[in-house]
Each structure stands twice: as structure tokens, then as C-alpha cells.
């Protein structure tokens, strides 16, 4: 039996509702996109909640919001938890948010119980987990894990600003980004998140222990043809970039067998009824737990784009925006999460994650595990996204208990070393 108090569900519901009120009223759903005024204001409020919970708050060079509870044992490395509070356009109130507000509530439970941790505990609201206008996701966790490079910082957005400038406007110091990597090492990272799929709900199991996270490869395919008069140019003489793009979209769908792949955005120029399209840009991604499958997908798509270009006399260019490898959760962290669930009377379910998470990047630094709670009807990245408060409360209780269990583990077990070497 746990000696930690149960999370205060009224307080958690209030926090969820307040953060949801920081939203873009011009956009659908509960939109709070990274680098927007709404995101900045929401995170300022989150910083206040961290302080109220007894955390010492700082903003690091990548504009990650970090709340620290000092440990008493002077053990090296931190126990880290958290997630993100930015949303996709038209998103919901739970994706990422449950992991940040849940971590703050877990801190309150630990402090209320007088629980002393040997390691420092840090709660992170990572900057910009969702793909942003620069085409990049997980900006903050990439920076912390040392993989946000100069090329990323130079990416330019629709308003002509660079990613570095956007990070600075959100309170970061991009010139000092090397310092964003955890200076004191990672004992382990545990993230609470909504499942974003239907598996737990259908199985009537309220807690999932994540086994691993899919790899995600994101790309931009640019197709160049020629703009011509749509009434006078014979079909045989056209170099229609959009018709080529249509073939490419269907190729992405065809090559998705065995994994998932999506074209989520397309831009056409000049974009008029009566002009043959001269340029098309497609933003697409593929996901799989199998790194080999992802490589094959990329090869197949590159060959197919070349073939489309040759057949249709179009120029084609494929650029990879990011290529995240699949990661597996660390056994001893996953075991601790399972034990924490059982201490709350729940037999958890092992479950892979088809969604990407900051945890994928934190896994570069050390042992990683995730706790999932059910999503109603599996809906996510939409305004209807919903998780019952009781399930969120249980997830927070499991997170708090898992933090205590993982804190007590000795460091540098062989599993952790193998993980870092991957
Ligand atoms: O796109 C994803 O998988 C995540 O929700 N950011
Ligand atoms: Mn998301
Ligand atoms: Mn998320």
C-alpha cells in the first residue's frame, strides 16, 4: 500500500480548466500553439503553479520551464518528469497538459506526505513538443538531449523569423543552447500522458505501461513544374506540379503498409482556378517501431518521386526535416511503473506508443519510462479529446509512486549504460 496521499481531483480539475482558458479564440478547439502569445501566457501561469507547489522555477536556454525540488541524498543525476503544454491547431485539453499539471500535483502529494527523495526531482514543461511553423517538433527536449543543432536553429518560419529568434522571444537564450543539456545528468525520466488511441479504453484498463515509442521520419517533398494557361495548354504539354503531387500522396499511402504514413499539409502555387499549378510542397511523415521499415519507406518514396518527375517532366526534391529513431522504455523504469500501478490496486497493460513524445529525446540521456491513461474513443489532436478525471487522478498517483520507487534505485545499472550507448 502506498503512503502517499491521493491526488486532489478538485485541484487537478481546476488546473486543467484554467490552463484550457489560455487559448487562441480565433482558432478551433483549444489551440495554444508554441511561440504564440497564448502559449507564453499559459506557461507563465504554469510557472506560478510550479512555484505554489514548492518548486524553484527557472527557464533554461531553450525556454524549457523547469521546476526543481531538491533531494536530500546528494545523489548524482535528477529524476525528471513532465511533458508539454503547447497544442496542435484545433487540439484538445489533455495531450501533454496532463503530464505537466499531473507532475505538479504529484509534487504536491510527495510534499504533503513529507516524502524525501535522494535525487533532485525536476518537473519540465518542454518548449514546443508539437510540430511548429518551422516544421520541427520537440524543440525543448531536443535541446536538453543535445540534439537541437545549428541547422534547426536557422530554420525559418512563415513570418521570416528564424527558430532561434522564436526561442528567444519565448524567453530562451539560443546562443547559449549548449548549456541546455542537463548539466547534472539524468537518473531517469518518467512521463505521464494520455494514450491518444483506443486500446486502454477498449480493454477497460486504466493504466498503460509504455514499452516503446515509434520512430518518426518527417519530410518535405517539393515538386516543380510550370504555370500555364489552363484553357489553352493541351494536356500533353503540361508540367502540372499538383498532378505529380497527387501521385506522390497516393505513393505515401501505398508505402505505409506495415506502418503508418501521412501527408498532413500541402501548398500549391500559384493557386488559381485557371492556372496550371507550377509548384507543390508536401509535408509528410512515416512512423513505425521498426527502424528498418522507416529506412525502406524513405528509399521507396525517394525512388517513386524520381519516377514521377521523369514521367511528368517535373523537378522533385526530397528533404528530411527530422528522423527520430524508435526507442524502447527502460526495463527497470517500466517495472517500477507496473509496481506503482499494482500498489494502487490496478493490473496495468503494456502498450507501445504510436505518438511521439518528449520522452523519445530524454531517452538519449538516460533511463526512460511512460505512464498512459485512457483517451475516450481514442480521440486526440481534436477538440473532443477527453480523459476522465478519475483516470487522470490514478495516473498521477502512479506517477508519484513510480518517482519514489525509481528514486530509490541505485544508479549505473548495466541496463542504463546500454541504453545510453544505443
Ligand atoms: O505527433 C505526435 O505524435 C505527438 O502528439 N506530438
Ligand atoms: Mn500531440
Ligand atoms: Mn503529447
Short mmCIF file of C-alpha atoms in Angstrom, two decimals, residues 22-24 31-43 85-87 127 133 161 166 169-170:
data_model
loop_
_atom_site.label_atom_id
_atom_site.label_comp_id
_atom_site.label_asym_id
_atom_site.label_seq_id
_atom_site.Cartn_x
_atom_site.Cartn_y
_atom_site.Cartn_z
CA UNK A 22 -5.31 30.20 -22.32
CA UNK A 23 -6.40 29.53 -25.89
CA UNK A 24 -6.48 31.27 -29.22
CA UNK A 31 -5.49 25.94 -29.62
CA UNK A 32 -2.31 27.06 -27.86
CA UNK A 33 0.46 26.78 -30.41
CA UNK A 34 4.08 27.18 -29.41
CA UNK A 35 5.52 30.70 -29.81
CA UNK A 36 2.03 32.26 -29.66
CA UNK A 37 1.08 34.83 -27.01
CA UNK A 38 -1.37 32.24 -25.64
CA UNK A 39 1.42 29.70 -25.15
CA UNK A 40 3.65 32.27 -23.46
CA UNK A 41 0.83 33.37 -21.12
CA UNK A 42 -0.17 29.77 -20.35
CA UNK A 43 3.39 28.82 -19.47
CA UNK A 85 1.54 22.43 -22.75
CA UNK A 86 1.53 23.53 -26.40
CA UNK A 87 -1.16 22.07 -28.65
CA UNK A 127 9.04 24.06 -25.16
CA UNK A 133 5.65 26.58 -38.16
CA UNK A 161 11.87 34.76 -38.31
CA UNK A 166 11.32 32.49 -31.89
CA UNK A 169 11.03 35.63 -27.94
CA UNK A 170 9.73 32.83 -25.68
#
